[in-house]
Amino acid sequence: MQLLEAGMGLRAAVIELGRPGSPFRFVLFPMVHVGDPAFYQAVSRRLRDCDMVVMEGIRGRSRSVSSITRAYHAAKLGRLGLVVQDLDLASLDVPIVYPDMDGREFSQGVRALPLRQRLTWWCLAPVLVPTVLLFGTRAVLASHLTLDDDHGVSARSEGFEEWEALAVDRRDALLIEELARIHEAHGTAPLRVAVVYGAQHMIAVVHTLSARFGYSPRSATWLTVFDY
């Protein structure tokens, strides 16, 4: 539904959700952290047609987040012709809302994880991310990013349930709370609200907006994240 390998490339579905009798639309942009510059340019162009943007991003300083961010930037992505997520937000003349966790709250959550999961975060992730990007291929990277309807909310990494509860579930709850607030305030207005979040978060968004408020897909556009 969100990210899939089609032919010889990774594709992302930009999905427009609406309700009967209302011109209001949520436009979902499932994101990945690395991709072709053209993908991020295409997303940026489409965001300019929206009236509000709900953006992923842990606010404030967090050593836990910085360690992964540094790992992505340390990788030699130019070898693959890819870049770290790069959206031209400065060109958007619309409100941008960040309902994500703040850095202190996220770091506290990481410190509360079982030791094995903390060690994985601090030691393995900053090494594995650049290793895959340095020595892997676009096809290998795509195989790690693919996400579709067969990978539902029940698909969990065994032994890392607490980590996924922090990194996915708690952040999903904050996002959904903000979308519910926007729906209640503007749900009958002729507005387009972009939701720019990691693809895995979109699963909960689609299920919740459908079950609670009756939203359903009105259109979908496939964008190429990168070819290989």
mmCIF file of C-alpha atoms in Angstrom:
data_model
loop_
_atom_site.group_PDB
_atom_site.id
_atom_site.type_symbol
_atom_site.label_atom_id
_atom_site.label_comp_id
_atom_site.label_asym_id
_atom_site.label_seq_id
_atom_site.Cartn_x
_atom_site.Cartn_y
_atom_site.Cartn_z
ATOM 1 C CA MET A 1 0.000 0.000 0.000
ATOM 2 C CA GLN A 2 2.768 2.446 0.850
ATOM 3 C CA LEU A 3 6.169 1.336 -0.445
ATOM 4 C CA LEU A 4 6.713 -1.475 -2.900
ATOM 5 C CA GLU A 5 9.163 -2.779 -5.440
ATOM 6 C CA ALA A 6 7.661 -2.435 -8.894
ATOM 7 C CA GLY A 7 9.693 -3.627 -11.836
ATOM 8 C CA MET A 8 13.189 -2.362 -11.138
ATOM 9 C CA GLY A 9 12.524 0.375 -8.610
ATOM 10 C CA LEU A 10 11.073 1.369 -5.267
ATOM 11 C CA ARG A 11 7.749 3.227 -5.460
ATOM 12 C CA ALA A 12 5.797 5.239 -2.897
ATOM 13 C CA ALA A 13 2.037 5.779 -3.115
ATOM 14 C CA VAL A 14 0.814 9.301 -2.365
ATOM 15 C CA ILE A 15 -2.750 8.643 -1.197
ATOM 16 C CA GLU A 16 -5.567 11.194 -0.978
ATOM 17 C CA LEU A 17 -8.214 10.396 1.647
ATOM 18 C CA GLY A 18 -11.669 11.938 1.769
ATOM 19 C CA ARG A 19 -15.198 11.469 3.091
ATOM 20 C CA PRO A 20 -18.541 11.519 1.262
ATOM 21 C CA GLY A 21 -20.024 14.994 1.022
ATOM 22 C CA SER A 22 -16.900 16.848 2.175
ATOM 23 C CA PRO A 23 -14.229 18.626 0.096
ATOM 24 C CA PHE A 24 -11.634 18.174 2.874
ATOM 25 C CA ARG A 25 -8.696 15.898 2.047
ATOM 26 C CA PHE A 26 -5.821 14.312 3.909
ATOM 27 C CA VAL A 27 -2.915 13.676 1.513
ATOM 28 C CA LEU A 28 -0.519 11.006 2.784
ATOM 29 C CA PHE A 29 3.143 11.129 1.763
ATOM 30 C CA PRO A 30 4.898 7.933 2.977
ATOM 31 C CA MET A 31 8.553 8.841 3.365
ATOM 32 C CA VAL A 32 11.901 7.076 3.546
ATOM 33 C CA HIS A 33 15.129 8.579 4.885
ATOM 34 C CA VAL A 34 17.168 8.068 1.727
ATOM 35 C CA GLY A 35 16.153 8.367 -1.901
ATOM 36 C CA ASP A 36 16.773 9.926 -5.279
ATOM 37 C CA PRO A 37 16.859 13.758 -5.197
ATOM 38 C CA ALA A 38 14.071 13.739 -7.800
ATOM 39 C CA PHE A 39 11.769 11.962 -5.331
ATOM 40 C CA TYR A 40 12.130 14.668 -2.696
ATOM 41 C CA GLN A 41 11.738 17.367 -5.351
ATOM 42 C CA ALA A 42 8.485 15.750 -6.501
ATOM 43 C CA VAL A 43 7.177 15.603 -2.925
ATOM 44 C CA SER A 44 8.135 19.247 -2.332
ATOM 45 C CA ARG A 45 6.229 20.342 -5.452
ATOM 46 C CA ARG A 46 3.105 18.539 -4.302
ATOM 47 C CA LEU A 47 3.325 20.003 -0.812
ATOM 48 C CA ARG A 48 3.023 23.483 -2.320
ATOM 49 C CA ASP A 49 -0.515 22.568 -3.401
ATOM 50 C CA CYS A 50 -1.550 21.792 0.192
ATOM 51 C CA ASP A 51 -2.963 24.157 2.828
ATOM 52 C CA MET A 52 -1.208 22.632 5.844
ATOM 53 C CA VAL A 53 1.611 20.140 6.422
ATOM 54 C CA VAL A 54 1.802 17.678 9.315
ATOM 55 C CA MET A 55 5.490 16.771 9.473
ATOM 56 C CA GLU A 56 7.442 14.030 11.199
ATOM 57 C CA GLY A 57 10.363 15.204 13.291
ATOM 58 C CA ILE A 58 11.448 14.705 16.893
ATOM 59 C CA ARG A 59 11.833 18.213 18.294
ATOM 60 C CA GLY A 60 14.742 19.391 20.402
ATOM 61 C CA ARG A 61 18.106 17.816 21.134
ATOM 62 C CA SER A 62 18.357 14.072 21.589
ATOM 63 C CA ARG A 63 21.563 12.025 21.606
ATOM 64 C CA SER A 64 19.503 8.980 20.641
ATOM 65 C CA VAL A 65 18.206 10.611 17.463
ATOM 66 C CA SER A 66 21.499 12.329 16.645
ATOM 67 C CA SER A 67 23.379 9.017 16.585
ATOM 68 C CA ILE A 68 21.243 7.696 13.726
ATOM 69 C CA THR A 69 21.157 11.053 11.926
ATOM 70 C CA ARG A 70 24.963 11.157 11.959
ATOM 71 C CA ALA A 71 25.065 7.583 10.644
ATOM 72 C CA TYR A 72 22.971 8.497 7.605
ATOM 73 C CA HIS A 73 25.019 11.588 6.863
ATOM 74 C CA ALA A 74 28.293 9.687 7.308
ATOM 75 C CA ALA A 75 27.388 7.174 4.606
ATOM 76 C CA LYS A 76 28.759 7.889 1.126
ATOM 77 C CA LEU A 77 25.384 8.094 -0.570
ATOM 78 C CA GLY A 78 26.820 9.756 -3.642
ATOM 79 C CA ARG A 79 28.109 6.333 -4.644
ATOM 80 C CA LEU A 80 24.493 5.253 -5.087
ATOM 81 C CA GLY A 81 23.275 8.610 -6.401
ATOM 82 C CA LEU A 82 21.030 8.989 -3.332
ATOM 83 C CA VAL A 83 20.637 11.673 -0.663
ATOM 84 C CA VAL A 84 19.355 11.859 2.906
ATOM 85 C CA GLN A 85 15.721 13.049 2.986
ATOM 86 C CA ASP A 86 15.778 16.600 1.624
ATOM 87 C CA LEU A 87 12.489 18.506 1.383
ATOM 88 C CA ASP A 88 12.331 22.184 0.438
ATOM 89 C CA LEU A 89 10.192 23.240 3.402
ATOM 90 C CA ALA A 90 11.419 26.835 3.208
ATOM 91 C CA SER A 91 9.494 27.268 -0.051
ATOM 92 C CA LEU A 92 6.156 26.305 1.528
ATOM 93 C CA ASP A 93 3.936 29.236 2.400
ATOM 94 C CA VAL A 94 1.663 27.115 4.600
ATOM 95 C CA PRO A 95 1.546 26.190 8.308
ATOM 96 C CA ILE A 96 3.763 23.232 9.264
ATOM 97 C CA VAL A 97 2.781 21.244 12.369
ATOM 98 C CA TYR A 98 5.150 18.874 14.204
ATOM 99 C CA PRO A 99 3.108 16.595 16.502
ATOM 100 C CA ASP A 100 6.064 14.265 17.113
ATOM 101 C CA MET A 101 7.775 13.515 20.438
ATOM 102 C CA ASP A 102 10.311 15.967 21.825
ATOM 103 C CA GLY A 103 13.953 14.982 22.186
ATOM 104 C CA ARG A 104 13.921 14.676 25.965
ATOM 105 C CA GLU A 105 10.866 12.432 25.991
ATOM 106 C CA PHE A 106 12.329 10.185 23.292
ATOM 107 C CA SER A 107 15.682 9.921 25.058
ATOM 108 C CA GLN A 108 13.936 9.031 28.314
ATOM 109 C CA GLY A 109 12.059 6.313 26.464
ATOM 110 C CA VAL A 110 15.297 4.902 25.056
ATOM 111 C CA ARG A 111 16.875 4.828 28.529
ATOM 112 C CA ALA A 112 13.887 2.825 29.786
ATOM 113 C CA LEU A 113 14.349 0.100 27.162
ATOM 114 C CA PRO A 114 15.775 -3.312 28.104
ATOM 115 C CA LEU A 115 19.576 -3.345 28.010
ATOM 116 C CA ARG A 116 19.812 -5.503 24.876
ATOM 117 C CA GLN A 117 17.641 -3.120 22.901
ATOM 118 C CA ARG A 118 19.585 -0.093 24.145
ATOM 119 C CA LEU A 119 22.866 -1.700 23.124
ATOM 120 C CA THR A 120 21.440 -2.395 19.682
ATOM 121 C CA TRP A 121 20.441 1.253 19.347
ATOM 122 C CA TRP A 122 23.722 2.718 20.580
ATOM 123 C CA CYS A 123 26.173 0.218 19.079
ATOM 124 C CA LEU A 124 24.736 -1.657 16.121
ATOM 125 C CA ALA A 125 22.414 0.793 14.378
ATOM 126 C CA PRO A 126 25.031 3.554 13.854
ATOM 127 C CA VAL A 127 27.291 0.899 12.304
ATOM 128 C CA LEU A 128 24.777 -1.133 10.297
ATOM 129 C CA VAL A 129 23.101 1.848 8.629
ATOM 130 C CA PRO A 130 26.243 3.266 6.991
ATOM 131 C CA THR A 131 27.551 -0.247 6.256
ATOM 132 C CA VAL A 132 24.460 -1.089 4.189
ATOM 133 C CA LEU A 133 24.610 2.269 2.448
ATOM 134 C CA LEU A 134 28.370 2.124 1.872
ATOM 135 C CA PHE A 135 28.656 -1.418 0.568
ATOM 136 C CA GLY A 136 25.133 -2.389 -0.455
ATOM 137 C CA THR A 137 23.313 -1.761 -3.702
ATOM 138 C CA ARG A 138 20.095 0.071 -4.479
ATOM 139 C CA ALA A 139 18.349 -3.295 -4.816
ATOM 140 C CA VAL A 140 19.521 -4.380 -1.345
ATOM 141 C CA LEU A 141 18.364 -1.093 0.141
ATOM 142 C CA ALA A 142 14.964 -1.405 -1.566
ATOM 143 C CA SER A 143 14.481 -4.898 -0.124
ATOM 144 C CA HIS A 144 14.834 -3.447 3.404
ATOM 145 C CA LEU A 145 12.399 -0.604 2.736
ATOM 146 C CA THR A 146 9.527 -2.427 1.025
ATOM 147 C CA LEU A 147 6.265 -2.087 2.955
ATOM 148 C CA ASP A 148 2.791 -3.072 1.764
ATOM 149 C CA ASP A 149 -0.563 -4.345 3.004
ATOM 150 C CA ASP A 150 0.958 -7.715 3.887
ATOM 151 C CA HIS A 151 3.075 -5.946 6.532
ATOM 152 C CA GLY A 152 0.332 -4.778 8.867
ATOM 153 C CA VAL A 153 0.501 -3.313 12.343
ATOM 154 C CA SER A 154 0.939 -6.805 13.755
ATOM 155 C CA ALA A 155 4.275 -7.265 11.945
ATOM 156 C CA ARG A 156 6.794 -6.867 14.772
ATOM 157 C CA SER A 157 10.468 -7.594 15.220
ATOM 158 C CA GLU A 158 10.645 -10.406 17.744
ATOM 159 C CA GLY A 159 12.495 -9.326 20.867
ATOM 160 C CA PHE A 160 12.168 -5.615 20.098
ATOM 161 C CA GLU A 161 8.560 -5.005 21.107
ATOM 162 C CA GLU A 162 9.460 -2.266 23.617
ATOM 163 C CA TRP A 163 11.542 -0.448 21.023
ATOM 164 C CA GLU A 164 8.723 -0.535 18.477
ATOM 165 C CA ALA A 165 6.240 0.627 21.123
ATOM 166 C CA LEU A 166 8.448 3.694 21.634
ATOM 167 C CA ALA A 167 9.569 4.440 18.083
ATOM 168 C CA VAL A 168 6.296 3.564 16.350
ATOM 169 C CA ASP A 169 3.262 3.178 18.632
ATOM 170 C CA ARG A 170 3.768 6.190 20.902
ATOM 171 C CA ARG A 171 4.559 8.425 17.956
ATOM 172 C CA ASP A 172 1.567 7.041 16.024
ATOM 173 C CA ALA A 173 -0.667 8.051 18.936
ATOM 174 C CA LEU A 174 0.617 11.641 18.868
ATOM 175 C CA LEU A 175 0.165 11.858 15.111
ATOM 176 C CA ILE A 176 -3.353 10.455 15.190
ATOM 177 C CA GLU A 177 -4.299 12.818 18.015
ATOM 178 C CA GLU A 178 -3.219 15.783 15.865
ATOM 179 C CA LEU A 179 -5.045 14.497 12.778
ATOM 180 C CA ALA A 180 -8.201 14.027 14.843
ATOM 181 C CA ARG A 181 -7.887 17.625 16.071
ATOM 182 C CA ILE A 182 -7.469 18.886 12.498
ATOM 183 C CA HIS A 183 -10.444 16.818 11.353
ATOM 184 C CA GLU A 184 -12.669 18.225 14.099
ATOM 185 C CA ALA A 185 -11.596 21.802 13.347
ATOM 186 C CA HIS A 186 -11.536 21.731 9.532
ATOM 187 C CA GLY A 187 -13.179 18.499 8.366
ATOM 188 C CA THR A 188 -15.863 20.253 6.296
ATOM 189 C CA ALA A 189 -13.622 22.928 4.730
ATOM 190 C CA PRO A 190 -12.145 22.758 1.200
ATOM 191 C CA LEU A 191 -8.631 22.116 2.487
ATOM 192 C CA ARG A 192 -5.821 19.719 1.655
ATOM 193 C CA VAL A 193 -3.706 18.658 4.634
ATOM 194 C CA ALA A 194 -0.462 16.839 3.860
ATOM 195 C CA VAL A 195 0.807 14.154 6.239
ATOM 196 C CA VAL A 196 4.557 13.681 5.712
ATOM 197 C CA TYR A 197 5.660 10.734 7.856
ATOM 198 C CA GLY A 198 7.605 7.515 7.567
ATOM 199 C CA ALA A 199 5.739 4.841 5.628
ATOM 200 C CA GLN A 200 5.360 2.558 8.648
ATOM 201 C CA HIS A 201 3.368 5.245 10.484
ATOM 202 C CA MET A 202 0.888 5.501 7.610
ATOM 203 C CA ILE A 203 -0.576 2.090 8.386
ATOM 204 C CA ALA A 204 -2.041 3.328 11.665
ATOM 205 C CA VAL A 205 -3.113 6.615 10.043
ATOM 206 C CA VAL A 206 -5.150 4.917 7.311
ATOM 207 C CA HIS A 207 -6.770 2.413 9.688
ATOM 208 C CA THR A 208 -7.682 5.059 12.267
ATOM 209 C CA LEU A 209 -8.997 7.708 9.874
ATOM 210 C CA SER A 210 -11.110 5.038 8.192
ATOM 211 C CA ALA A 211 -12.510 3.453 11.377
ATOM 212 C CA ARG A 212 -13.100 6.629 13.396
ATOM 213 C CA PHE A 213 -14.040 9.207 10.774
ATOM 214 C CA GLY A 214 -15.038 7.333 7.630
ATOM 215 C CA TYR A 215 -12.162 8.401 5.388
ATOM 216 C CA SER A 216 -11.317 6.277 2.368
ATOM 217 C CA PRO A 217 -8.890 6.575 -0.577
ATOM 218 C CA ARG A 218 -10.021 8.960 -3.294
ATOM 219 C CA SER A 219 -6.915 8.821 -5.487
ATOM 220 C CA ALA A 220 -3.343 7.586 -5.473
ATOM 221 C CA THR A 221 -0.209 8.630 -7.322
ATOM 222 C CA TRP A 222 2.918 6.513 -7.479
ATOM 223 C CA LEU A 223 6.251 8.306 -7.120
ATOM 224 C CA THR A 224 9.635 6.703 -7.736
ATOM 225 C CA VAL A 225 11.827 6.752 -4.625
ATOM 226 C CA PHE A 226 14.718 5.371 -6.650
ATOM 227 C CA ASP A 227 15.326 3.001 -9.549
ATOM 228 C CA TYR A 228 17.878 0.171 -9.606
#
